[in-house]
Coordinates of C-alpha atoms and ligand atoms in Angstrom, one line a residue:
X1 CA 32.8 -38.1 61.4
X2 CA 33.6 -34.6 62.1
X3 CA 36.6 -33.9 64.3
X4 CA 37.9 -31.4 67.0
X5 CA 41.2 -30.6 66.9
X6 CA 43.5 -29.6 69.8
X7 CA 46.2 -27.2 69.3
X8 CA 48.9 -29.5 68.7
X9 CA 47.2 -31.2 66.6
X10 CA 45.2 -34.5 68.3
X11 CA 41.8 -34.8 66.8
X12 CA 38.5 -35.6 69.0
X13 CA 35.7 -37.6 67.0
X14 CA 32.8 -34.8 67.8
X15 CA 30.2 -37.6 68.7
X16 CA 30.6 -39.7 71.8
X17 CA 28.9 -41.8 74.3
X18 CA 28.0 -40.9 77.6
X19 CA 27.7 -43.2 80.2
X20 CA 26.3 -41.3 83.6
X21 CA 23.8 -44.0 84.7
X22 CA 24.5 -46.5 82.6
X23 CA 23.8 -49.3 84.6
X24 CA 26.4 -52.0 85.9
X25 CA 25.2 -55.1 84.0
X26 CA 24.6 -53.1 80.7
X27 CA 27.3 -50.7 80.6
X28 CA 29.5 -53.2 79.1
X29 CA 27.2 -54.3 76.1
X30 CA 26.5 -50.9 75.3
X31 CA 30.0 -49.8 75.2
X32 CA 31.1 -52.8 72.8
X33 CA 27.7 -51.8 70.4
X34 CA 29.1 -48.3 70.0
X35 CA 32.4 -49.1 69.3
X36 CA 31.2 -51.3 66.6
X37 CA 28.5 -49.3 65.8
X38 CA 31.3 -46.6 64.8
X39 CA 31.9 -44.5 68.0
X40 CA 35.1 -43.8 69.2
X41 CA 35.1 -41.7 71.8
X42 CA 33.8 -42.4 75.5
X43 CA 33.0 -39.9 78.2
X44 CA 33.6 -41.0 81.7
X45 CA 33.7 -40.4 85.4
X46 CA 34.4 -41.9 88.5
X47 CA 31.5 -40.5 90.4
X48 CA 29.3 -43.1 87.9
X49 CA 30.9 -45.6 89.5
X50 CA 30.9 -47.3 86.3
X51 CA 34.3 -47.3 85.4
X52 CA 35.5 -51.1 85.5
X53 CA 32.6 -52.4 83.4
X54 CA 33.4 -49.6 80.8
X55 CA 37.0 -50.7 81.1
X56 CA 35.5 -54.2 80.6
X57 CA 33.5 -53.4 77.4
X58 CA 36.8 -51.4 76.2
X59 CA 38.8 -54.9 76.6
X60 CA 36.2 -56.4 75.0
X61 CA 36.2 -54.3 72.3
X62 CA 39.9 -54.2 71.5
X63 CA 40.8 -57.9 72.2
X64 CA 38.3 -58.7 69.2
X65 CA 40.3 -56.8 67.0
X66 CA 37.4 -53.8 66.1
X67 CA 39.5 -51.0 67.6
X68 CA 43.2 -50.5 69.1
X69 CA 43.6 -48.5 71.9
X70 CA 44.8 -45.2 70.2
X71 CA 41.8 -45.3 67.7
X72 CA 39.8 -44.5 71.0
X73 CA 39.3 -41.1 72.8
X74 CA 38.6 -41.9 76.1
X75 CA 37.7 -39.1 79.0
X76 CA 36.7 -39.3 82.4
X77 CA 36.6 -36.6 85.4
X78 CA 38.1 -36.0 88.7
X79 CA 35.7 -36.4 91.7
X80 CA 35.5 -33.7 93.7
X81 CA 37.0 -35.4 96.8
X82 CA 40.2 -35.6 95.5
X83 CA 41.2 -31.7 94.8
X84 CA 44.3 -31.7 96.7
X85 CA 47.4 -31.7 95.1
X86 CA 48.3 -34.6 96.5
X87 CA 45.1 -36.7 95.5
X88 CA 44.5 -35.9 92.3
X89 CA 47.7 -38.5 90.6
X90 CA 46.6 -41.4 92.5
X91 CA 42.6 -40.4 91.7
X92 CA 43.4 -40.4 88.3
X93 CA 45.7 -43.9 88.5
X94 CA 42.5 -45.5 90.1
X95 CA 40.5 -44.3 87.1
X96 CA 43.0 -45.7 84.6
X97 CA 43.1 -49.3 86.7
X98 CA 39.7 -49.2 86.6
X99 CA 39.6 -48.0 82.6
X100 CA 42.0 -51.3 81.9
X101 CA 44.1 -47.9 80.3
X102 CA 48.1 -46.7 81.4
X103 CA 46.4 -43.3 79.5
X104 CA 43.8 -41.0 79.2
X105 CA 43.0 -39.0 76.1
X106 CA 41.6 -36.0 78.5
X107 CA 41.0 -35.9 82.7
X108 CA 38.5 -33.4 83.4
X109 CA 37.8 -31.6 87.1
X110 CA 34.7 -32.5 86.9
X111 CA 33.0 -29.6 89.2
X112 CA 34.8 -26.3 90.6
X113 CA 34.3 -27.2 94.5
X114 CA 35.8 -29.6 96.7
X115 CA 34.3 -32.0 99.1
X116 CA 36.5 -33.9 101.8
X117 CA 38.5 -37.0 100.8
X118 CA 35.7 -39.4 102.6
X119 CA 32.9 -38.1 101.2
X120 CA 31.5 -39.1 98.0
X121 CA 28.5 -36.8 97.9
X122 CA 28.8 -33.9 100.2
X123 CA 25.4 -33.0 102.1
X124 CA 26.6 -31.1 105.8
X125 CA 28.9 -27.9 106.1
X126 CA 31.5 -30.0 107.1
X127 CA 31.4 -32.5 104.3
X128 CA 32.8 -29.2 102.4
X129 CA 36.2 -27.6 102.1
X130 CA 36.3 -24.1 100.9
X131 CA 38.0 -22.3 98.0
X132 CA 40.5 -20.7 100.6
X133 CA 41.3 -24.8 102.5
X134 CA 41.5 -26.0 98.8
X135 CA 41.9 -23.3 95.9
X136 CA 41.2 -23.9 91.9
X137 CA 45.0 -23.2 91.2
X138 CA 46.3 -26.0 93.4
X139 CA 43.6 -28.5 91.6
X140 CA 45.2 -27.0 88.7
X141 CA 48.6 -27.2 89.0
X142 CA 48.6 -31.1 90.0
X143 CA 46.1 -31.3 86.4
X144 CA 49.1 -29.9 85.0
X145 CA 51.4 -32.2 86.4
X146 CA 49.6 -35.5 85.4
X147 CA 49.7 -33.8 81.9
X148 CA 53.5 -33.4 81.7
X149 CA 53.5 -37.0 83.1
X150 CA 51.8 -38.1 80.4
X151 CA 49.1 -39.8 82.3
X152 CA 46.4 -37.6 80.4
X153 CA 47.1 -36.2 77.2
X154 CA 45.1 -33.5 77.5
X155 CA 43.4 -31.6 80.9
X156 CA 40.3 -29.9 81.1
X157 CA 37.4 -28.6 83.4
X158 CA 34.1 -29.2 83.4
X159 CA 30.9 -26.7 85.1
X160 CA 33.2 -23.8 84.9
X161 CA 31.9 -20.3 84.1
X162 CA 34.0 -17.6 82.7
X163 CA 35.1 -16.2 85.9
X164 CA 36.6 -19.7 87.3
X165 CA 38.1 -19.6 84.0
X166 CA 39.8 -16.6 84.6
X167 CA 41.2 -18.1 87.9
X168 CA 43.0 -20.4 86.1
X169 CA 44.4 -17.8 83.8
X170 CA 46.3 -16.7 86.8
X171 CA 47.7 -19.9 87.8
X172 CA 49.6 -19.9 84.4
X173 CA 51.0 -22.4 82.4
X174 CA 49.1 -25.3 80.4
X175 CA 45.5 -23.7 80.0
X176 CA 42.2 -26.1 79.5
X177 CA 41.8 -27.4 76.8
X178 CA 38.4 -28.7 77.4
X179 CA 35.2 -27.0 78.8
X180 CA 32.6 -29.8 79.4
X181 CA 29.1 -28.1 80.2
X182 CA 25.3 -28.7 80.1
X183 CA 24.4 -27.6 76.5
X184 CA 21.1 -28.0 74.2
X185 CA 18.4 -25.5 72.6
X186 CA 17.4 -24.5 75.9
X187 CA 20.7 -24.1 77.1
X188 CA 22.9 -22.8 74.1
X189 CA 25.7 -21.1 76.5
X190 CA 26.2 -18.2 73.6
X191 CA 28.3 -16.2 76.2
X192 CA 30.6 -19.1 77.4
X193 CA 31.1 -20.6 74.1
X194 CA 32.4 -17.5 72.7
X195 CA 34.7 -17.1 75.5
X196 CA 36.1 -20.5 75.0
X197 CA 36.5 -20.0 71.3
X198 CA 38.3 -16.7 72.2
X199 CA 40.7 -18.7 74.6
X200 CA 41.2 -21.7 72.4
X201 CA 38.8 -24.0 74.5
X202 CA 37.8 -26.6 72.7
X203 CA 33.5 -27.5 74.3
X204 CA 31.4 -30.6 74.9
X205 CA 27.6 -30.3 75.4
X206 CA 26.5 -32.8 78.2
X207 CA 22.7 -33.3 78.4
X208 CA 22.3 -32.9 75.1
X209 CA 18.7 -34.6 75.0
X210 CA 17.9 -33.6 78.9
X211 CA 18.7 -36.2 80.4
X212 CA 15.2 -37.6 81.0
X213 CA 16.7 -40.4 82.8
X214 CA 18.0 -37.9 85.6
X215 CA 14.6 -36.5 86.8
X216 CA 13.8 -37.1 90.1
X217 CA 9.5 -35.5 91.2
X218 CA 12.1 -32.3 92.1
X219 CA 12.2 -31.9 88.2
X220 CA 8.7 -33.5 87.1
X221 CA 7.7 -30.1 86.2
X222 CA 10.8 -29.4 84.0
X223 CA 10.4 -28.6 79.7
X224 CA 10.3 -31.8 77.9
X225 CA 13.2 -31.3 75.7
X226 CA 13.0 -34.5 73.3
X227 CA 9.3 -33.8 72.7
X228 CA 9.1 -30.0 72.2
X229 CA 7.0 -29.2 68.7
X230 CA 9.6 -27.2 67.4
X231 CA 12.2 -30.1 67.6
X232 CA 9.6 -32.6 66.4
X233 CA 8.5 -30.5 63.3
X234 CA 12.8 -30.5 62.1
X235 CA 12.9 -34.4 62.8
X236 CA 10.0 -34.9 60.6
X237 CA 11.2 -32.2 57.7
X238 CA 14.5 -34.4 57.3
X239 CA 12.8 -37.9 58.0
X240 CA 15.6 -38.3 61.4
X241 CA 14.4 -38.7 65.2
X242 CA 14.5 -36.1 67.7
X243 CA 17.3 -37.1 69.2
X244 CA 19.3 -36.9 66.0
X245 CA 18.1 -33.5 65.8
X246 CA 19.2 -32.4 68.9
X247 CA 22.6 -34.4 68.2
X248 CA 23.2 -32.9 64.8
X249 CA 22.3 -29.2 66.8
X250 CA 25.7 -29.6 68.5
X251 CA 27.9 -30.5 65.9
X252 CA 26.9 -28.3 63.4
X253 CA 28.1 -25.9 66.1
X254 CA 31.5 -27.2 66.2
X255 CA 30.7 -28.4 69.6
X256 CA 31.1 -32.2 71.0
X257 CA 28.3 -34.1 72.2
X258 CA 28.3 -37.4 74.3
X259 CA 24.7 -38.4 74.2
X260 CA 24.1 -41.6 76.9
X261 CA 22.5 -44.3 75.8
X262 CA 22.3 -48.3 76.6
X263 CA 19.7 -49.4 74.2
X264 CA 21.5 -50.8 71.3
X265 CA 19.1 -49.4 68.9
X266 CA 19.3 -45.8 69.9
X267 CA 23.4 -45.8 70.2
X268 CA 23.2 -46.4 66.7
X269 CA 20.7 -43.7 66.2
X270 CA 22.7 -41.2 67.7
X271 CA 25.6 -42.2 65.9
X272 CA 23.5 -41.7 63.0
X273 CA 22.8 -38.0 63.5
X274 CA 26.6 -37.4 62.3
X275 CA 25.3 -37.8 59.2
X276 CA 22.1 -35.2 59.4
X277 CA 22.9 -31.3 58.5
X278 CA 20.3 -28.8 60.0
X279 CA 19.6 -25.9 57.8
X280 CA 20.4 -22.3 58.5
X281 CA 15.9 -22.6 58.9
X282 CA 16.1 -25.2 61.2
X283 CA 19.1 -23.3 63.2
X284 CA 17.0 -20.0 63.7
X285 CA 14.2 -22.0 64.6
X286 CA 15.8 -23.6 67.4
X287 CA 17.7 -20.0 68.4
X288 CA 14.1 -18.6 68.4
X289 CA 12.6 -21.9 71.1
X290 CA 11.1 -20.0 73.6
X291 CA 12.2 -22.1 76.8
X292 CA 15.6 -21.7 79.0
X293 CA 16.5 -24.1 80.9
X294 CA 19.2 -26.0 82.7
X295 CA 18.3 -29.8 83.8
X296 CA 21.4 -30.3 85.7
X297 CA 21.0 -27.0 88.2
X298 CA 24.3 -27.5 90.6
X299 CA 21.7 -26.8 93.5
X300 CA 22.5 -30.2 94.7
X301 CA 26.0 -28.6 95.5
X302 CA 25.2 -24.9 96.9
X303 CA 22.8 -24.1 99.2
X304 CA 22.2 -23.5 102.8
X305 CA 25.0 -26.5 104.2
X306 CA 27.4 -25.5 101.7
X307 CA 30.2 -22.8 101.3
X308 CA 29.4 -22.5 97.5
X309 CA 27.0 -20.6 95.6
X310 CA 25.1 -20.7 92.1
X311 CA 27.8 -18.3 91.2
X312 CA 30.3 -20.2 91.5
X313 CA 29.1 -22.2 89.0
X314 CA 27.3 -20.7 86.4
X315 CA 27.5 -17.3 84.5
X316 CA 23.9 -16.1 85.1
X317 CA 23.7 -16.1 88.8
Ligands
LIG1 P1 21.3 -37.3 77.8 O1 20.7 -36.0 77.5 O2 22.3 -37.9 77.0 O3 20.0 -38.3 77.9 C1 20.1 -39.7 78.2 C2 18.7 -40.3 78.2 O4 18.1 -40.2 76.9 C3 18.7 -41.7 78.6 O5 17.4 -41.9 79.3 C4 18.6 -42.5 77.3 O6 17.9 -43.7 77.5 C5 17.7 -41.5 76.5 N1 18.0 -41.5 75.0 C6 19.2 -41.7 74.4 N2 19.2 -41.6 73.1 C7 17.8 -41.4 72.8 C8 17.1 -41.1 71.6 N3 17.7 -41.2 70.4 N4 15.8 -40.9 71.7 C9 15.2 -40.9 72.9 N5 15.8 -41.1 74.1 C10 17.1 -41.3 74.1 O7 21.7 -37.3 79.3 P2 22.9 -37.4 80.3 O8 22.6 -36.5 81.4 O9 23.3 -38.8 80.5 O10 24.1 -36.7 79.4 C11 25.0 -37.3 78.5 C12 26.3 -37.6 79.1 O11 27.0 -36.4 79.4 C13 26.3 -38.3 80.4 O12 26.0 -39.7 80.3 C14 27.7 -38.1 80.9 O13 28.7 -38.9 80.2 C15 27.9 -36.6 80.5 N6 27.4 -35.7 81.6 C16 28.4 -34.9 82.2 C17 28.1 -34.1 83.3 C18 29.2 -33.3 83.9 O14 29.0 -32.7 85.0 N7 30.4 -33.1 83.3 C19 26.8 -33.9 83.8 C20 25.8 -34.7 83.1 C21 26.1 -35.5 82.0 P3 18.5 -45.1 77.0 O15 19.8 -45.3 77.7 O16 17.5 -46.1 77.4 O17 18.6 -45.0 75.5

């Protein structure tokens, strides 16, 4: 398995599992099947509100003897209600209790806007705070704190675009290490992952088969990613699935990729796709798709009722 490496020198596995609607009652299971199926790192959040059955499967896991806790990479992500400085230690201490862990390989803001502390997902104008009640840099600086802490051994952001990037140039100190975004053939983020190369930031695609399991009849019209033609014909020229495809797209790109799954069959699949290497064909093809587009659009967070804008979020707005 390929590996990321950090600058001082801690290595990622560049295949994970996601685990954003993985359902309580299977998340468990399908965390002790990767683990044995090979995987060893785990993407997580609080937000999926799936964090103590993860932890759960992660128990399981270890007290069987398959893995010890520093052969895993585990991540998970700030919420957006807890930007203040003073929230974000004991945000990340509930994620750890929750976890079963006393560390984190890498704590994440998970978007760059903040909601109030009560509000899980924020709808009204006042369920908001704004960039001047809560700025970036003081999010930052307490990320930097849990850091030197050791709490997390590595910080990172996630939905950020080069100019929120910038912001947290200024702030100084420990940079991110990590930019988690959406990223597949229909999203392939050129621009922003040649900044982050530039600046040392290593990348994780999220999405990376479009999260079918996301659409609500707002997105019924959306590009099927896992069945477009020219996807299909390089799964059948090297005998893999579509998925793998897509998989393998990422890491050929020295980019991580945390595919979700719960189906024991298909984590192993995906795991699999470590092993498939697209050809420099099957890499133009996909540069040449045809279709752009983002499934996770950050329009549940801007709009109308709320002090944030597309731009805030992504580069093309
Ligand atoms: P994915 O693109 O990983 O798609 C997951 C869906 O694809 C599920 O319905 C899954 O079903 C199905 N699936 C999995 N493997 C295959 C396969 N080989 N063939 C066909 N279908 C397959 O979507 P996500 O949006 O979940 O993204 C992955 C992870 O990225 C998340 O789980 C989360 O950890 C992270 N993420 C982070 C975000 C952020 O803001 N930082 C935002 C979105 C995601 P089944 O389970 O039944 O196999």
């Amino acid at each position: 398995m390929k590996k990321l490496e950090f600058q001082n020198g801690d290595k990622l596995p560049i295949l994970g599992l996601g685990t954003w609607k993985s359902e309580p009652g299977e998340v468990r299971k399908a965390i002790v099947w990767a683990i044995e199926a090979g995987y060893r790192h785990l993407d997580c959040a609080k937000i999926y509100q799936n964090e103590k059955e993860v932890g759960e499967g992660i128990a399981i896991a270890i007290e069987s003897g398959l893995v010890t806790r520093k052969d895993l990479f585990v991540t998970s992500k700030l919420w957006n209600n807890a930007h203040k400085a003073e929230q974000v230690r004991p945000a990340l201490e509930s994620t750890l209790k929750d976890l079963g862990l006393d560390y984190l390989d890498l704590y994440l803001v998970h978007w760059p806007l903040a909601f109030k502390s009560d509000v899980t997902f924020a709808k009204e104008p006042e369920d908001f705070h704004t960039y001047s009640e809560v700025p970036l840099g003081e999010t930052w600086r307490a990320m930097q704190e849990v850091k030197s802490e050791g709490l997390a051994k590595h910080i990172g952001v996630s939905n950020f675009n080069q100019n929120k990037l910038n912001e947290l140039k200024e702030v100084g100190g420990q940079q991110p290490e990590m930019n988690q975004v959406e990223m597949h053939p229909f999203l392939p983020q050129s621009g922003l992952v040649d900044y982050c190369k530039s600046h040392q930031i290593l990348m994780t695609a999220y999405s990376p088969l479009g999260s079918p399991d996301s659409r609500s009849d707002k997105h019924e019209n959306d590009p099927k990613l896992l069945s477009n033609p020219i996807v299909k014909e390089i799964a059948t020229k090297h005998g893999a699935t579509e998925g793998q495809v897509l998989i393998a797209w990422s890491i050929t790109r020295d980019i991580a990729v945390i595919p979700k799954s719960t189906n024991k069959g298909r984590i192993k699949e995906n795991f699999e796709a470590s092993q498939l290497e697209l050809d420099a064909e099957d890499l133009q093809k996909l540069r040449d798709i045809g279709i752009s587009h983002r499934f996770v659009d950050g329009s549940f967070f801007t709009g109308d009722n709320s002090p944030y804008t597309l731009s805030d979020l992504w580069d093309d707005h």
